[in-house]
Short mmCIF file of C-alpha atoms in Angstrom, two decimals:
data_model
loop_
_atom_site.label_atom_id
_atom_site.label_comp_id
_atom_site.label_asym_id
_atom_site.label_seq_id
_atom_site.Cartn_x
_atom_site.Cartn_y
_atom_site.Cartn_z
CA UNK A 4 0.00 0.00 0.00
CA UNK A 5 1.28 3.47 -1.02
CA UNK A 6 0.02 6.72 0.97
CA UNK A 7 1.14 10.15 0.10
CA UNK A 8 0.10 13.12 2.19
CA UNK A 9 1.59 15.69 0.42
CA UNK A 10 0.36 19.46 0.93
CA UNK A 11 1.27 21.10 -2.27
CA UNK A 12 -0.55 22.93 -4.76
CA UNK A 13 -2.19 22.42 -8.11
CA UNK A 14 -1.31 25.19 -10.19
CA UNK A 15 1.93 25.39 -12.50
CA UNK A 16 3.25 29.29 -12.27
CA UNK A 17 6.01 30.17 -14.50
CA UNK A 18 8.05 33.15 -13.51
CA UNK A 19 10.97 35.28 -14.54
CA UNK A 20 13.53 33.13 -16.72
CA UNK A 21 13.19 30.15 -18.69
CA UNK A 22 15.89 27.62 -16.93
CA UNK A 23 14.23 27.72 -13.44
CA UNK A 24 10.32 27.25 -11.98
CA UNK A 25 8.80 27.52 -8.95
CA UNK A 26 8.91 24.27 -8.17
CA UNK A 27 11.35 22.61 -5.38
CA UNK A 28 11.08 19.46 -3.79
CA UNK A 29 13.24 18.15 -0.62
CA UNK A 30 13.77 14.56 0.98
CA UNK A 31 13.74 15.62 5.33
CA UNK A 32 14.29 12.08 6.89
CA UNK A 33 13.92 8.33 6.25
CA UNK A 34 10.95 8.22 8.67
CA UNK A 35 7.30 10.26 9.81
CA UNK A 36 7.25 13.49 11.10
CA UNK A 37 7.37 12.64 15.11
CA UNK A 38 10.50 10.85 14.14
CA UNK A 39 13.53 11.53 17.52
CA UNK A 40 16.56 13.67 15.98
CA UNK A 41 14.63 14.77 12.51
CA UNK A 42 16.43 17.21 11.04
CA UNK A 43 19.98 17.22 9.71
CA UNK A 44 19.88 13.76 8.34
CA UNK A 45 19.92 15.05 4.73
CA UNK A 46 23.29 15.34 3.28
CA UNK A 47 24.51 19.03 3.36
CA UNK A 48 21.17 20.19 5.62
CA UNK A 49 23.88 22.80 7.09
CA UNK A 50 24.05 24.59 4.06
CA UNK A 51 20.45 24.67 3.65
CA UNK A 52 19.55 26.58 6.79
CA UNK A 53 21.02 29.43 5.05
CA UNK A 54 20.29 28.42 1.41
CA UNK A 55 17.62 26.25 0.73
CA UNK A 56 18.04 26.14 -2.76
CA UNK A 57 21.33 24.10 -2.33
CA UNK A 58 19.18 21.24 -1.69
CA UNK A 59 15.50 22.12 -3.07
CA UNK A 60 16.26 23.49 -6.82
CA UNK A 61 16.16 20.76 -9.51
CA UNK A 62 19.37 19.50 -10.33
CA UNK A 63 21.43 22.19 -13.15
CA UNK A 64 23.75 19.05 -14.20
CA UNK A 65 24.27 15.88 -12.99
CA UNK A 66 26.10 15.17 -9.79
CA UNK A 67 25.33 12.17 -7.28
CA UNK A 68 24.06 13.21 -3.96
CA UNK A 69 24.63 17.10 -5.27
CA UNK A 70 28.66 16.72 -4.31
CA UNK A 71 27.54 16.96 -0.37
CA UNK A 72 29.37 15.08 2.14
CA UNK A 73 28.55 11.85 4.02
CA UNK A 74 26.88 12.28 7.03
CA UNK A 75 25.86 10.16 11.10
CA UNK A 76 24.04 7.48 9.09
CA UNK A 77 20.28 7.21 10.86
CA UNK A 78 19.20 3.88 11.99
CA UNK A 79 16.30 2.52 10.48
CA UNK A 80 15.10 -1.27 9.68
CA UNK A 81 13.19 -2.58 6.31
CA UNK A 82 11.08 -5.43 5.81
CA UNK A 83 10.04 -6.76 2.67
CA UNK A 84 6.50 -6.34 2.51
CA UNK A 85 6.03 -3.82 5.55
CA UNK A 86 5.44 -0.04 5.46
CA UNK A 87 8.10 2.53 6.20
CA UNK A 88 7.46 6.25 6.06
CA UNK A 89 9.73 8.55 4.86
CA UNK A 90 8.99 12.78 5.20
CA UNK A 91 8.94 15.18 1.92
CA UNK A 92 8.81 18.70 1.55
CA UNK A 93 7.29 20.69 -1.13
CA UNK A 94 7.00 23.79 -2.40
CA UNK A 95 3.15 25.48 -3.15
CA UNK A 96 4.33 27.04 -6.55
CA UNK A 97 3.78 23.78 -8.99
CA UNK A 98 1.84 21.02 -9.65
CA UNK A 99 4.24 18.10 -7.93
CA UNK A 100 3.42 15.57 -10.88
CA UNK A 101 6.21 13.23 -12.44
CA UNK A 102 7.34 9.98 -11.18
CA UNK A 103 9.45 9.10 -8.29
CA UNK A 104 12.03 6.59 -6.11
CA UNK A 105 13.52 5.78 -3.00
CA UNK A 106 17.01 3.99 -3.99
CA UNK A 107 19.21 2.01 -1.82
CA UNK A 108 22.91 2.11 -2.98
CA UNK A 109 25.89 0.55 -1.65
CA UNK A 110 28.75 3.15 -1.42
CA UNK A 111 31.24 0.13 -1.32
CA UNK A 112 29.93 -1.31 -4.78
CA UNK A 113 28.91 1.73 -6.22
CA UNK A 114 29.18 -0.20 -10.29
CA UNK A 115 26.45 -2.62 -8.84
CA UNK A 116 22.32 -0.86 -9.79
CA UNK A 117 20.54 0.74 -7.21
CA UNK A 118 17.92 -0.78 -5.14
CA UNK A 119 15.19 0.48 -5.48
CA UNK A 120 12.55 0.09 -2.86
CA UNK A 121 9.58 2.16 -3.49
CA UNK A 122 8.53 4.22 -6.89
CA UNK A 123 5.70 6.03 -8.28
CA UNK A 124 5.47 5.96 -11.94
CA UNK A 125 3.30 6.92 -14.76
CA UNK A 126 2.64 10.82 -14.81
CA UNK A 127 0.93 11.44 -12.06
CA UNK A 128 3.71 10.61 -9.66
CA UNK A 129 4.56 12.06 -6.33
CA UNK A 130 1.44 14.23 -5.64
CA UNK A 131 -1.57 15.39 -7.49
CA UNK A 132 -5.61 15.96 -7.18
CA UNK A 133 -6.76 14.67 -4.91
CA UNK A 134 -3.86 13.81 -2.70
CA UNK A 135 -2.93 17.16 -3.17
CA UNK A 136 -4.70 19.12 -0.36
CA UNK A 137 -3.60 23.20 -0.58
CA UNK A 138 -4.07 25.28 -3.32
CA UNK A 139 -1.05 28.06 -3.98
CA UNK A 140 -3.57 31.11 -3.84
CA UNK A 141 -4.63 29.86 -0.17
CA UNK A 142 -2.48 32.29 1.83
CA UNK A 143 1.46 31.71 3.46
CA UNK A 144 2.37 28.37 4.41
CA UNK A 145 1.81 29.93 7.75
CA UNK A 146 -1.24 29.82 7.28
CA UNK A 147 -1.89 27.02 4.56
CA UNK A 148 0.06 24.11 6.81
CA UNK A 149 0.65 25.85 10.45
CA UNK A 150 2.85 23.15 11.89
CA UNK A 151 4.01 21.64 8.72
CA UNK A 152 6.91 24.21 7.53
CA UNK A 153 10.09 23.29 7.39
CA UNK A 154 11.95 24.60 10.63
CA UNK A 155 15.20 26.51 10.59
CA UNK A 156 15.79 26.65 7.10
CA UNK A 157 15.97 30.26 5.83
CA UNK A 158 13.33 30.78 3.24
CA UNK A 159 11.35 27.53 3.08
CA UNK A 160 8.50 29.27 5.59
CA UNK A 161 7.62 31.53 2.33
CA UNK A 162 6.36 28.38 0.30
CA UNK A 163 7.43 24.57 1.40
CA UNK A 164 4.99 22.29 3.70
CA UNK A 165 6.21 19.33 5.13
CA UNK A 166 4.58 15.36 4.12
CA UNK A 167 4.86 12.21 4.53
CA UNK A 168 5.08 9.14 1.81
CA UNK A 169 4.23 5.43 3.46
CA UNK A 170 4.18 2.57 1.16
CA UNK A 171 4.79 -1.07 1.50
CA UNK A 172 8.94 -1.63 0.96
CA UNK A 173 10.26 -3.81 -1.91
CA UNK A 174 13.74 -5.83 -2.97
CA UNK A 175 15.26 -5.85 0.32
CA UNK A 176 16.76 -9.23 -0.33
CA UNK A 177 18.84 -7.45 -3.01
CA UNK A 178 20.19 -4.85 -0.73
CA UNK A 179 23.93 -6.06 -0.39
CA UNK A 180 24.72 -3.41 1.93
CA UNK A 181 24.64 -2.31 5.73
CA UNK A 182 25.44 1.26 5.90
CA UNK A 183 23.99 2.32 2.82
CA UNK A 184 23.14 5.49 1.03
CA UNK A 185 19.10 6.27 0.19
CA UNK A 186 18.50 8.34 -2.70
CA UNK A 187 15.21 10.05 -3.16
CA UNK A 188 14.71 11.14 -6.75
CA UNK A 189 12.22 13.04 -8.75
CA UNK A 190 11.57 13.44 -12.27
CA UNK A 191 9.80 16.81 -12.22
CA UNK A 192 6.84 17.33 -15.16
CA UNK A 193 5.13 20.14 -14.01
CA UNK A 194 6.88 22.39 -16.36
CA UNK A 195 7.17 19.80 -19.19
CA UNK A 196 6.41 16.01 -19.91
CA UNK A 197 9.14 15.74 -22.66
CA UNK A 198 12.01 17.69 -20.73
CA UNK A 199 11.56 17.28 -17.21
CA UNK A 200 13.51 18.25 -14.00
CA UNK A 201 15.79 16.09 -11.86
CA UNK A 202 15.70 16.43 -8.34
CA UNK A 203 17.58 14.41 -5.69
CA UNK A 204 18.30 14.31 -2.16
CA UNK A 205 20.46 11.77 0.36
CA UNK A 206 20.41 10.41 3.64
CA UNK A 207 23.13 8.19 4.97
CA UNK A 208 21.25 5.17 6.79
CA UNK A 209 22.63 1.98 8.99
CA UNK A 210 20.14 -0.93 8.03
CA UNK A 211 19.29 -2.88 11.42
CA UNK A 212 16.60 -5.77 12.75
CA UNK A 213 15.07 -7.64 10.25
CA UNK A 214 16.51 -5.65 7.27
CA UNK A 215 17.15 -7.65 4.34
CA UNK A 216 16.93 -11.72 3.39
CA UNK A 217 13.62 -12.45 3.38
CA UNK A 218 11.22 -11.29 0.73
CA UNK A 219 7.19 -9.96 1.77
CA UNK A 220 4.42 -11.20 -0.23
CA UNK A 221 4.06 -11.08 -3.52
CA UNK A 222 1.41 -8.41 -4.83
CA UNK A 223 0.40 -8.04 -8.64
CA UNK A 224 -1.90 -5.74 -9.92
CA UNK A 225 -2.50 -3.31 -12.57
CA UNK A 226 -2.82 0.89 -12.08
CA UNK A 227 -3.78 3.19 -14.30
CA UNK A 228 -1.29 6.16 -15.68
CA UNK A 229 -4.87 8.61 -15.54
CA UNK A 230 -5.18 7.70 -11.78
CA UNK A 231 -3.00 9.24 -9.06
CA UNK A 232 -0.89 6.07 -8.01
CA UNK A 233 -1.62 6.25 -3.97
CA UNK A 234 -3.39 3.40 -3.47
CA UNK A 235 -4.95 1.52 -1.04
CA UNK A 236 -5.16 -2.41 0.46
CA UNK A 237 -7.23 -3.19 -2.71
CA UNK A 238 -5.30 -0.99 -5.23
CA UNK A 239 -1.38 -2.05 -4.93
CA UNK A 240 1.31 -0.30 -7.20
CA UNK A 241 2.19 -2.20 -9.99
CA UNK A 242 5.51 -3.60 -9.49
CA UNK A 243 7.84 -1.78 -11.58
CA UNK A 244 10.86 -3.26 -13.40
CA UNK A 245 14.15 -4.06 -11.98
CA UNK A 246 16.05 -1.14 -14.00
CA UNK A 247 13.37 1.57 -14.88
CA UNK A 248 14.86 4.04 -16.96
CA UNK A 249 14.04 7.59 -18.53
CA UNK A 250 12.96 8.12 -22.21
CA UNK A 251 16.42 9.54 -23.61
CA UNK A 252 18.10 10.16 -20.65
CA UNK A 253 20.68 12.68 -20.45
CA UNK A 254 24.26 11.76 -21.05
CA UNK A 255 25.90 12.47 -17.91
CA UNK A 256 28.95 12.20 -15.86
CA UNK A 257 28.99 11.41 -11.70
CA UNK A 258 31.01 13.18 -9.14
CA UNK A 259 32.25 11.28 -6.17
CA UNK A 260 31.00 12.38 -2.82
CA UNK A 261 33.45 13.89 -0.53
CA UNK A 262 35.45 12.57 1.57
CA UNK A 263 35.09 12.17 5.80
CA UNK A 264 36.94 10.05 8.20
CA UNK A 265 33.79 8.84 9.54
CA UNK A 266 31.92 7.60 5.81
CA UNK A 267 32.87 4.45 3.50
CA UNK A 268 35.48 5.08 0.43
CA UNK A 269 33.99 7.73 -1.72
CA UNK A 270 31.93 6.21 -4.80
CA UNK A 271 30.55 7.05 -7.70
CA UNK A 272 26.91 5.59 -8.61
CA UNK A 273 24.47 4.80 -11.33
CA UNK A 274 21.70 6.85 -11.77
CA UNK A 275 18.37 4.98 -12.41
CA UNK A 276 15.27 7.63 -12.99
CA UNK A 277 11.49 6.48 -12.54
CA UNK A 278 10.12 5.15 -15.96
CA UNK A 279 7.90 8.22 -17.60
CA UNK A 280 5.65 8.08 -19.90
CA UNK A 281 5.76 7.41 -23.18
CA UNK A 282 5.41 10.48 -25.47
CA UNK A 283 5.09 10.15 -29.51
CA UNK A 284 4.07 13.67 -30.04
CA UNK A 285 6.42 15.38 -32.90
CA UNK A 286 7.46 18.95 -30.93
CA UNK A 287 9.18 19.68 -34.15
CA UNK A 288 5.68 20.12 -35.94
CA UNK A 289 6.08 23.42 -38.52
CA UNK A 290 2.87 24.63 -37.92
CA UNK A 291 3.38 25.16 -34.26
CA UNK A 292 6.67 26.82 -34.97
CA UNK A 293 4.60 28.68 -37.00
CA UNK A 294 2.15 29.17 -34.33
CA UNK A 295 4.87 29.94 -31.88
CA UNK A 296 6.45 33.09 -33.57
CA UNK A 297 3.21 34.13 -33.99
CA UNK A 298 1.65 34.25 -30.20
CA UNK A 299 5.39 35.46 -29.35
CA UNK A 300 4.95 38.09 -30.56
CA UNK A 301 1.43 39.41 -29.42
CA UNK A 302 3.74 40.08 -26.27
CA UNK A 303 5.11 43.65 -25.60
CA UNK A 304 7.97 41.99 -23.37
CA UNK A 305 11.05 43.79 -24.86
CA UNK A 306 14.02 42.06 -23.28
CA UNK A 307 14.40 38.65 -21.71
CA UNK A 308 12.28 35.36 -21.99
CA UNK A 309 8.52 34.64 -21.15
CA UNK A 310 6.00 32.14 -22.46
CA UNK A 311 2.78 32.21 -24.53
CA UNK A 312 0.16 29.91 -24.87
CA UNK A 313 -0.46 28.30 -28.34
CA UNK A 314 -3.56 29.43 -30.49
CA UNK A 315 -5.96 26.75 -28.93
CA UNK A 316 -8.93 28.68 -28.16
CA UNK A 317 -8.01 28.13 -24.33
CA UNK A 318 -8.61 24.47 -24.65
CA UNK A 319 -4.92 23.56 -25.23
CA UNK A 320 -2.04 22.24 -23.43
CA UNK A 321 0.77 24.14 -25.43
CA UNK A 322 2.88 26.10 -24.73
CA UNK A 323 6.08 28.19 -26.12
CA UNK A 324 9.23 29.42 -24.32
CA UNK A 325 9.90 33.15 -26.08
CA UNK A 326 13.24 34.45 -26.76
CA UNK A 327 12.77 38.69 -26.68
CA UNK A 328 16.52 39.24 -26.56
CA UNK A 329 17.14 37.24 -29.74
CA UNK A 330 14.76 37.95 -32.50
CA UNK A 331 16.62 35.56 -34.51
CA UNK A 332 15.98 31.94 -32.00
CA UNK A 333 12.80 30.19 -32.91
CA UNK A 334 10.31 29.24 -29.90
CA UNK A 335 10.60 26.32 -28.26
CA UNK A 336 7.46 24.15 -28.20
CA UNK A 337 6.65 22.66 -24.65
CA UNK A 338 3.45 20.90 -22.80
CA UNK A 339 1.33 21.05 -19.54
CA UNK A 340 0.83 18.45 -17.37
CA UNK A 341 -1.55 15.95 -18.79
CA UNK A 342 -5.46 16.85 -17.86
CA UNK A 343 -3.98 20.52 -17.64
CA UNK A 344 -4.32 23.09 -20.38
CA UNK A 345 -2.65 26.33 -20.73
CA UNK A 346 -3.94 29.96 -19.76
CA UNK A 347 -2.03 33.24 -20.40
CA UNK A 348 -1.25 35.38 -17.24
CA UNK A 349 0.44 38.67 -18.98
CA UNK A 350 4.08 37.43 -19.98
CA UNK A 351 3.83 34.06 -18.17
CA UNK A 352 1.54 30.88 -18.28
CA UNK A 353 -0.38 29.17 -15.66
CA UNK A 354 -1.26 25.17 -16.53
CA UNK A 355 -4.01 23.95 -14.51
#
């Protein structure tokens, strides 16, 4: 069984330059909220109390655990077949759609494939309708999820509530390891389905009790990608495959963590993102190029980039990236979430 409480919003703001969003996601601790000795756990949380977005923004290139150092690894025990509840945070400025996975990976083998333990695939992903219980417009977080704000941590009181995600553990037999690294990552779509944004976080753990060996039950059953993938006793996650990958993932090269005379040899490890969805739709179509220079230029934005919503009438989930300071670059073509469809606001787009 899969819960996720996640208090985030449902609207998709755009804002200010075309590489970053609104959007942040953050992986607190390998356990619920009431957890003894919660924060800190995440690997460079120092950092974070004065800049969150060391730890929250979606990755700008590829490097494993974002280059922090090891840190205490937290005891905690899995079961194959049991719950375990781990806590989230998310911003309210995007729709938190996209797929997602706790990995388990052995810093002493790091050429071997994670372990993954728990995922979310398909497009809905991490949170949506009706998981998703706050709306953006509903006030501060203050406000919106008293109680639930990430303490400490400059910034995250202006937009980030605190969840939890609970769902039944997996492939513990496989894990080879007993201080171990778990990777939470999240293959961000709320901007776009075809190009979406990495996010990762890690937490150093020391597997203990009945950890590992003996495998749960086996569950198999079938979930719709149109459905959010919580489910309950009589709707199980489908089990996904043993090395989900990304449609054309990014060609990429791993940085070894630091360093510390208290963590194993430093490693470098595989990446393995959440399957996505399948997408056949040609975003090199010339009459949405066409479109695209078009609605660019119904803007009066002189310098700098924005976004306009293709000519759909209001019904469509287009959209195009606009290039003011270079008259010359063509717009690039990119889509809501699925079941969203694009509205102007002025220079920017909301998807909802």
């Amino acid at each position: 069984m899969t819960k996720i409480l996640l208090f985030t919003s449902c609207i998709v703001l755009l804002g200010y330059s075309i590489p970053s969003t609104s959007a942040h996601g953050l992986f607190l601790f390998p356990g619920p909220l009431d957890s003894p000795g919660f924060f800190g756990a995440t690997r460079g949380y120092d950092l974070a109390k004065t800049d969150i977005s060391t730890l929250r923004n979606p990755l700008s290139s590829p490097n494993f655990c974002r280059g922090k150092p090891s840190r205490s690894p937290v005891n905690i025990s899995l079961k194959n077949g049991a719950q375990f509840t781990i806590t989230l945070a998310f911003s309210l400025q995007a729709n938190h759609i996209g797929p997602c996975s706790i990995q388990m990976i052995d810093p002493n083998n790091p050429d071997s494939d994670p372990v993954i333990i728990a995922s979310v695939n398909g497009p809905n992903g991490c949170a949506v309708k009706p998981l998703s219980r706050y709306s953006t417009l509903d006030g501060p977080t203050s406000q919106v999820c008293p109680g639930l704000v990430p303490p400490g941590i400059k910034d995250a009181s202006n937009d980030m509530c605190m969840s939890e995600w609970t769902f039944d553990v997996k492939n513990v037999d496989k894990i080879k390891c007993t201080t171990c690294i778990m990777r939470w990552l999240w293959s961000g779509q709320h901007l776009s389905v075809t190009d979406p944004e990495e996010y990762e976080n890690c937490i150093d753990v020391r597997l203990s009790g009945e950890t590992g060996g003996t495998p749960g039950p086996v569950i198999v059953t079938t979930t719709s990608l149109d459905t959010p993938t919580a489910t309950t006793e009589d709707n199980r996650e489908p089990t996904p495959s043993s090395k989900p990958r990304r449609k054309n993932p990014r060609k990429s090269k791993t940085r070894k963590p630091t360093k510390t005379s208290k963590s194993p040899k430093s490693v470098q490890a595989k990446t393995t993102y959440p399957k996505q969805e399948e997408n056949n739709e040609d975003t090199q179509s010339d009459d949405l190029t066409s479109s695209g220079w078009s609605e660019c230029k119904k803007s009066d934005n002189s310098s700098g980039p924005y976004y306009a919503c293709a000519a759909t009438d209001g019904e469509g989930a287009d959209y195009f990236a606009c290039y003011a300071e270079d008259s010359l670059r063509p717009p690039r073509k990119e889509s809501c979430a699925p079941g969203t469809s694009c509205n102007q606001a002025g220079n920017w787009i909301k998807c909802y």
